[in-house]
């Protein structure tokens, strides 16, 4: 009975025509832009890379060889592991986790400040200043960060001017520029979900806790963080998924040894023209990130309904 009531209330609020149009657009977006392309990618991942003339013929059958290649490489006897690609995959997942954790610690104090300031003029100005840099294309921002972190960039020049270092630091080779670029690229996706939740927190709860002698640590641990948990998980989900699937930032800001898993996918699709192998790698990355996100949501006892509020 609950679902029909939700739909009837939805049509009552939006009208029959507008409600139907909204549902139709969402259905089109889900089916034709997400579900069907992913199903096509899944089908590709179980196929052999055949010449066009043999596609649909007797050799065009399903196989697990594309997934086995990620684990064993070109070793058909399965005696050795594909350590290169597996290390790249694990490093990508771990780096995406680190970027997500970094953004949580960076954005939580700012989100709390913005959420508890009750929309003052300074807060509105601060939000605008946070948004304006994102009017610039992501690739241009990545190149700007590469210039900043370069050997003769602004950061190295400032460090040497302050005599904090005697020689330029190779931020590119040490992957510092890459992690900073990924954190910066998706910081608003972490900030605003936290801000939206914390803004609705009743300040009287905090004042009551302070009147009872609770420290700021206990206030945040017992009141603010549990209340903001859906926003934190929502932001962490978006930052983690986008960081693991990033391509522009690793291509521009990554060092020689910082190959990203999405770069392997790109190479299979565009350099090797092996769409089947590239699809298998893409599916592995997609499924792995979804499993990690669902596991984290289960550990922190957050469901999809909480995130969607």
Short mmCIF file of C-alpha atoms in Angstrom, two decimals:
data_model
loop_
_atom_site.label_atom_id
_atom_site.label_comp_id
_atom_site.label_asym_id
_atom_site.label_seq_id
_atom_site.Cartn_x
_atom_site.Cartn_y
_atom_site.Cartn_z
CA UNK A 1 0.00 0.00 0.00
CA UNK A 2 2.91 2.32 0.62
CA UNK A 3 4.19 2.48 -2.97
CA UNK A 4 0.80 3.32 -4.56
CA UNK A 5 0.37 6.06 -1.97
CA UNK A 6 3.78 7.49 -2.86
CA UNK A 7 2.93 7.53 -6.58
CA UNK A 8 -0.49 9.04 -6.00
CA UNK A 9 1.01 11.77 -3.84
CA UNK A 10 3.68 12.36 -6.49
CA UNK A 11 1.07 12.84 -9.24
CA UNK A 12 -1.02 14.96 -6.91
CA UNK A 13 1.90 17.31 -6.26
CA UNK A 14 3.12 17.53 -9.86
CA UNK A 15 0.01 16.90 -11.94
CA UNK A 16 -0.66 14.03 -14.34
CA UNK A 17 1.18 15.54 -17.32
CA UNK A 18 4.25 16.83 -15.49
CA UNK A 19 4.43 13.72 -13.28
CA UNK A 20 4.30 11.40 -16.29
CA UNK A 21 6.95 13.49 -18.06
CA UNK A 22 9.27 13.35 -15.06
CA UNK A 23 8.87 9.60 -14.67
CA UNK A 24 9.39 9.12 -18.41
CA UNK A 25 12.59 11.19 -18.41
CA UNK A 26 13.97 9.34 -15.38
CA UNK A 27 13.07 5.99 -16.96
CA UNK A 28 14.74 7.01 -20.24
CA UNK A 29 17.86 8.11 -18.36
CA UNK A 30 18.05 4.88 -16.35
CA UNK A 31 17.25 2.45 -19.15
CA UNK A 32 18.94 3.93 -22.22
CA UNK A 33 21.86 5.80 -20.68
CA UNK A 34 22.80 3.48 -17.81
CA UNK A 35 21.26 -0.01 -17.85
CA UNK A 36 21.45 -0.88 -21.56
CA UNK A 37 25.04 0.41 -22.07
CA UNK A 38 26.19 -1.52 -18.99
CA UNK A 39 24.45 -4.68 -20.21
CA UNK A 40 26.12 -4.23 -23.59
CA UNK A 41 29.47 -3.79 -21.83
CA UNK A 42 28.82 -6.93 -19.79
CA UNK A 43 28.06 -8.90 -22.96
CA UNK A 44 31.26 -7.62 -24.60
CA UNK A 45 33.32 -8.73 -21.61
CA UNK A 46 32.36 -12.39 -22.17
CA UNK A 47 33.19 -12.39 -25.90
CA UNK A 48 36.33 -13.12 -27.88
CA UNK A 49 38.04 -10.30 -29.76
CA UNK A 50 37.25 -11.49 -33.27
CA UNK A 51 37.62 -9.86 -36.69
CA UNK A 52 34.38 -8.21 -37.87
CA UNK A 53 33.81 -10.97 -40.42
CA UNK A 54 33.72 -13.63 -37.69
CA UNK A 55 31.38 -11.77 -35.31
CA UNK A 56 28.16 -13.77 -35.02
CA UNK A 57 29.83 -16.90 -36.43
CA UNK A 58 30.65 -20.21 -34.75
CA UNK A 59 33.70 -18.74 -32.98
CA UNK A 60 31.66 -15.92 -31.42
CA UNK A 61 30.87 -17.68 -28.14
CA UNK A 62 30.96 -16.71 -24.49
CA UNK A 63 34.23 -17.06 -22.61
CA UNK A 64 35.90 -16.15 -19.30
CA UNK A 65 39.27 -15.56 -20.94
CA UNK A 66 39.02 -11.76 -20.66
CA UNK A 67 38.59 -12.00 -16.89
CA UNK A 68 41.28 -14.66 -16.63
CA UNK A 69 43.67 -12.28 -18.37
CA UNK A 70 43.39 -9.83 -15.49
CA UNK A 71 44.43 -12.56 -13.05
CA UNK A 72 46.88 -14.63 -15.09
CA UNK A 73 47.83 -12.39 -17.99
CA UNK A 74 48.75 -14.18 -21.20
CA UNK A 75 49.75 -17.36 -19.31
CA UNK A 76 47.23 -19.92 -20.56
CA UNK A 77 48.49 -22.52 -18.07
CA UNK A 78 47.50 -20.31 -15.12
CA UNK A 79 50.83 -20.86 -13.40
CA UNK A 80 51.79 -17.19 -12.97
CA UNK A 81 49.75 -14.16 -11.97
CA UNK A 82 49.35 -10.91 -13.86
CA UNK A 83 51.05 -8.95 -11.09
CA UNK A 84 51.33 -5.74 -13.12
CA UNK A 85 47.62 -5.25 -13.76
CA UNK A 86 46.61 -6.59 -10.33
CA UNK A 87 48.95 -4.14 -8.60
CA UNK A 88 47.54 -1.29 -10.66
CA UNK A 89 44.02 -2.34 -9.70
CA UNK A 90 44.82 -2.57 -5.98
CA UNK A 91 46.73 0.71 -6.03
CA UNK A 92 43.80 2.45 -7.72
CA UNK A 93 41.29 1.18 -5.15
CA UNK A 94 43.58 2.05 -2.22
CA UNK A 95 44.34 5.52 -3.61
CA UNK A 96 40.61 6.21 -4.12
CA UNK A 97 40.00 5.23 -0.49
CA UNK A 98 42.78 7.55 0.71
CA UNK A 99 41.42 10.44 -1.36
CA UNK A 100 37.96 9.82 0.10
CA UNK A 101 39.24 9.76 3.69
CA UNK A 102 41.28 12.92 3.05
CA UNK A 103 38.20 14.71 1.72
CA UNK A 104 36.10 13.63 4.71
CA UNK A 105 38.57 15.12 7.19
CA UNK A 106 38.98 18.23 5.06
CA UNK A 107 35.29 18.89 4.41
CA UNK A 108 33.71 17.98 7.74
CA UNK A 109 34.90 21.08 9.68
CA UNK A 110 33.96 23.35 6.79
CA UNK A 111 30.55 21.70 6.37
CA UNK A 112 29.89 22.05 10.09
CA UNK A 113 30.85 25.73 10.01
CA UNK A 114 28.66 26.42 6.98
CA UNK A 115 25.74 24.39 8.32
CA UNK A 116 25.70 26.05 11.72
CA UNK A 117 26.19 29.61 10.47
CA UNK A 118 22.53 29.89 9.39
CA UNK A 119 23.12 31.47 5.98
CA UNK A 120 24.95 34.65 6.88
CA UNK A 121 26.31 36.91 4.15
CA UNK A 122 29.84 35.67 4.74
CA UNK A 123 28.73 32.06 4.41
CA UNK A 124 26.96 32.75 1.11
CA UNK A 125 30.09 34.50 -0.17
CA UNK A 126 32.23 31.55 0.92
CA UNK A 127 29.96 29.09 -0.90
CA UNK A 128 30.15 31.19 -4.08
CA UNK A 129 33.95 31.30 -3.82
CA UNK A 130 33.99 27.52 -3.50
CA UNK A 131 31.81 27.05 -6.58
CA UNK A 132 33.42 29.59 -8.95
CA UNK A 133 36.63 27.56 -9.60
CA UNK A 134 34.46 24.70 -10.86
CA UNK A 135 33.21 26.85 -13.72
CA UNK A 136 36.55 25.98 -15.33
CA UNK A 137 36.85 22.71 -17.23
CA UNK A 138 38.26 19.80 -15.22
CA UNK A 139 41.10 19.23 -17.69
CA UNK A 140 42.17 22.88 -17.51
CA UNK A 141 42.13 22.68 -13.72
CA UNK A 142 44.29 19.56 -13.86
CA UNK A 143 46.82 21.30 -16.10
CA UNK A 144 46.79 24.31 -13.76
CA UNK A 145 47.58 22.01 -10.84
CA UNK A 146 50.41 20.42 -12.83
CA UNK A 147 51.89 23.87 -13.32
CA UNK A 148 51.52 24.64 -9.60
CA UNK A 149 53.16 21.35 -8.54
CA UNK A 150 55.85 21.40 -11.25
CA UNK A 151 59.58 21.67 -10.55
CA UNK A 152 59.48 25.39 -11.32
CA UNK A 153 55.88 25.83 -10.21
CA UNK A 154 54.40 28.17 -7.66
CA UNK A 155 54.60 25.70 -4.77
CA UNK A 156 58.27 24.83 -5.25
CA UNK A 157 59.18 28.48 -5.78
CA UNK A 158 57.41 29.40 -2.52
CA UNK A 159 59.13 26.60 -0.59
CA UNK A 160 62.57 27.61 -1.84
CA UNK A 161 61.87 31.30 -1.23
CA UNK A 162 61.00 30.46 2.40
CA UNK A 163 64.16 28.29 2.60
CA UNK A 164 62.06 25.25 3.49
CA UNK A 165 63.82 23.25 0.80
CA UNK A 166 67.06 23.73 -1.10
CA UNK A 167 65.93 21.97 -4.29
CA UNK A 168 62.60 21.50 -6.07
CA UNK A 169 60.46 18.63 -4.81
CA UNK A 170 59.17 16.27 -7.49
CA UNK A 171 55.49 16.34 -6.52
CA UNK A 172 54.53 14.70 -9.82
CA UNK A 173 56.74 11.62 -9.47
CA UNK A 174 55.78 11.20 -5.80
CA UNK A 175 52.05 11.24 -6.75
CA UNK A 176 51.37 14.14 -4.38
CA UNK A 177 50.03 16.20 -7.26
CA UNK A 178 47.77 13.33 -8.35
CA UNK A 179 46.20 12.82 -4.91
CA UNK A 180 45.82 16.55 -4.40
CA UNK A 181 44.23 16.89 -7.83
CA UNK A 182 41.75 14.08 -7.21
CA UNK A 183 40.85 15.48 -3.81
CA UNK A 184 40.35 18.94 -5.25
CA UNK A 185 38.36 17.70 -8.25
CA UNK A 186 35.61 16.13 -6.14
CA UNK A 187 35.75 18.15 -2.93
CA UNK A 188 32.37 19.82 -3.50
CA UNK A 189 30.73 16.41 -3.91
CA UNK A 190 31.86 15.67 -0.39
CA UNK A 191 31.17 19.10 1.07
CA UNK A 192 27.60 19.79 0.01
CA UNK A 193 26.00 16.47 1.10
CA UNK A 194 27.52 17.01 4.55
CA UNK A 195 26.45 20.64 4.56
CA UNK A 196 22.86 19.83 3.57
CA UNK A 197 22.50 17.38 6.46
CA UNK A 198 24.30 19.40 9.13
CA UNK A 199 22.28 22.51 8.17
CA UNK A 200 19.09 20.77 9.33
CA UNK A 201 20.57 19.83 12.71
CA UNK A 202 18.80 21.61 15.56
CA UNK A 203 21.35 23.85 17.26
CA UNK A 204 19.45 23.45 20.53
CA UNK A 205 20.82 19.91 20.79
CA UNK A 206 24.37 21.24 20.66
CA UNK A 207 23.62 24.01 23.12
CA UNK A 208 22.00 21.55 25.53
CA UNK A 209 25.01 19.26 25.32
CA UNK A 210 27.34 22.18 26.01
CA UNK A 211 25.23 23.29 28.98
CA UNK A 212 25.54 19.79 30.41
CA UNK A 213 29.33 20.01 30.22
CA UNK A 214 29.97 17.90 27.12
CA UNK A 215 33.24 18.61 25.33
CA UNK A 216 33.35 19.47 21.64
CA UNK A 217 34.76 16.01 20.95
CA UNK A 218 31.80 14.32 22.62
CA UNK A 219 29.33 16.67 20.93
CA UNK A 220 30.62 15.76 17.50
CA UNK A 221 31.01 12.08 18.29
CA UNK A 222 27.59 11.66 19.92
CA UNK A 223 25.42 14.24 18.13
CA UNK A 224 26.79 15.79 14.95
CA UNK A 225 28.54 12.84 13.29
CA UNK A 226 25.66 10.33 13.84
CA UNK A 227 23.21 12.91 12.48
CA UNK A 228 25.46 13.74 9.50
CA UNK A 229 26.24 10.10 8.73
CA UNK A 230 23.97 9.89 5.64
CA UNK A 231 25.60 13.00 4.16
CA UNK A 232 29.08 11.70 4.93
CA UNK A 233 28.36 8.33 3.32
CA UNK A 234 26.70 9.99 0.31
CA UNK A 235 29.69 12.26 -0.28
CA UNK A 236 32.17 9.45 0.35
CA UNK A 237 30.35 7.24 -2.16
CA UNK A 238 30.55 9.83 -4.93
CA UNK A 239 34.16 10.77 -4.22
CA UNK A 240 35.30 7.13 -4.04
CA UNK A 241 33.50 6.05 -7.21
CA UNK A 242 34.67 9.05 -9.22
CA UNK A 243 38.24 8.83 -7.92
CA UNK A 244 38.49 5.14 -8.78
CA UNK A 245 37.05 5.85 -12.24
CA UNK A 246 39.03 9.03 -12.94
CA UNK A 247 41.02 9.29 -16.15
CA UNK A 248 41.92 12.93 -16.84
CA UNK A 249 43.66 13.58 -13.51
CA UNK A 250 45.84 10.42 -13.60
CA UNK A 251 46.77 11.13 -17.22
CA UNK A 252 47.81 14.72 -16.51
CA UNK A 253 49.00 14.68 -12.89
CA UNK A 254 50.27 11.12 -12.52
CA UNK A 255 53.94 10.24 -12.47
CA UNK A 256 55.67 7.50 -14.48
CA UNK A 257 54.85 4.83 -11.88
CA UNK A 258 51.29 5.95 -11.05
CA UNK A 259 49.37 4.06 -13.72
CA UNK A 260 45.64 4.14 -12.95
CA UNK A 261 43.34 1.19 -13.68
CA UNK A 262 41.15 3.34 -15.90
CA UNK A 263 44.22 4.01 -18.02
CA UNK A 264 44.49 0.27 -18.62
CA UNK A 265 40.83 0.24 -19.68
CA UNK A 266 41.50 3.17 -22.00
CA UNK A 267 44.51 1.40 -23.51
CA UNK A 268 42.53 -1.76 -24.21
CA UNK A 269 39.72 0.19 -25.87
CA UNK A 270 41.70 2.76 -27.86
CA UNK A 271 45.28 1.55 -28.27
CA UNK A 272 44.77 -2.21 -28.56
CA UNK A 273 41.25 -1.94 -30.04
CA UNK A 274 40.29 -4.89 -27.84
CA UNK A 275 36.90 -3.78 -26.61
CA UNK A 276 36.16 -7.17 -25.09
CA UNK A 277 39.20 -7.06 -22.80
CA UNK A 278 38.57 -3.42 -21.96
CA UNK A 279 34.95 -4.20 -21.11
CA UNK A 280 36.05 -6.99 -18.75
CA UNK A 281 38.44 -4.64 -16.94
CA UNK A 282 35.72 -1.97 -16.73
CA UNK A 283 33.20 -4.44 -15.30
CA UNK A 284 35.68 -5.62 -12.68
CA UNK A 285 36.29 -2.02 -11.59
CA UNK A 286 32.56 -1.25 -11.51
CA UNK A 287 31.58 -4.35 -9.53
CA UNK A 288 34.49 -3.94 -7.10
CA UNK A 289 33.65 -0.33 -6.28
CA UNK A 290 29.94 -1.14 -5.85
CA UNK A 291 30.77 -4.02 -3.49
CA UNK A 292 33.08 -1.79 -1.44
CA UNK A 293 30.45 0.97 -1.22
CA UNK A 294 27.69 -1.45 -0.17
CA UNK A 295 30.00 -3.02 2.41
CA UNK A 296 30.84 0.37 3.91
CA UNK A 297 27.15 1.28 4.01
CA UNK A 298 26.40 -1.96 5.81
CA UNK A 299 29.23 -1.45 8.32
CA UNK A 300 28.07 2.08 9.16
CA UNK A 301 24.40 1.03 9.08
CA UNK A 302 23.33 3.47 6.38
CA UNK A 303 20.75 2.48 3.74
CA UNK A 304 19.89 3.97 0.38
CA UNK A 305 16.81 5.67 1.81
CA UNK A 306 18.95 7.66 4.25
CA UNK A 307 21.25 8.83 1.45
CA UNK A 308 18.32 9.86 -0.73
CA UNK A 309 16.75 12.13 1.90
#
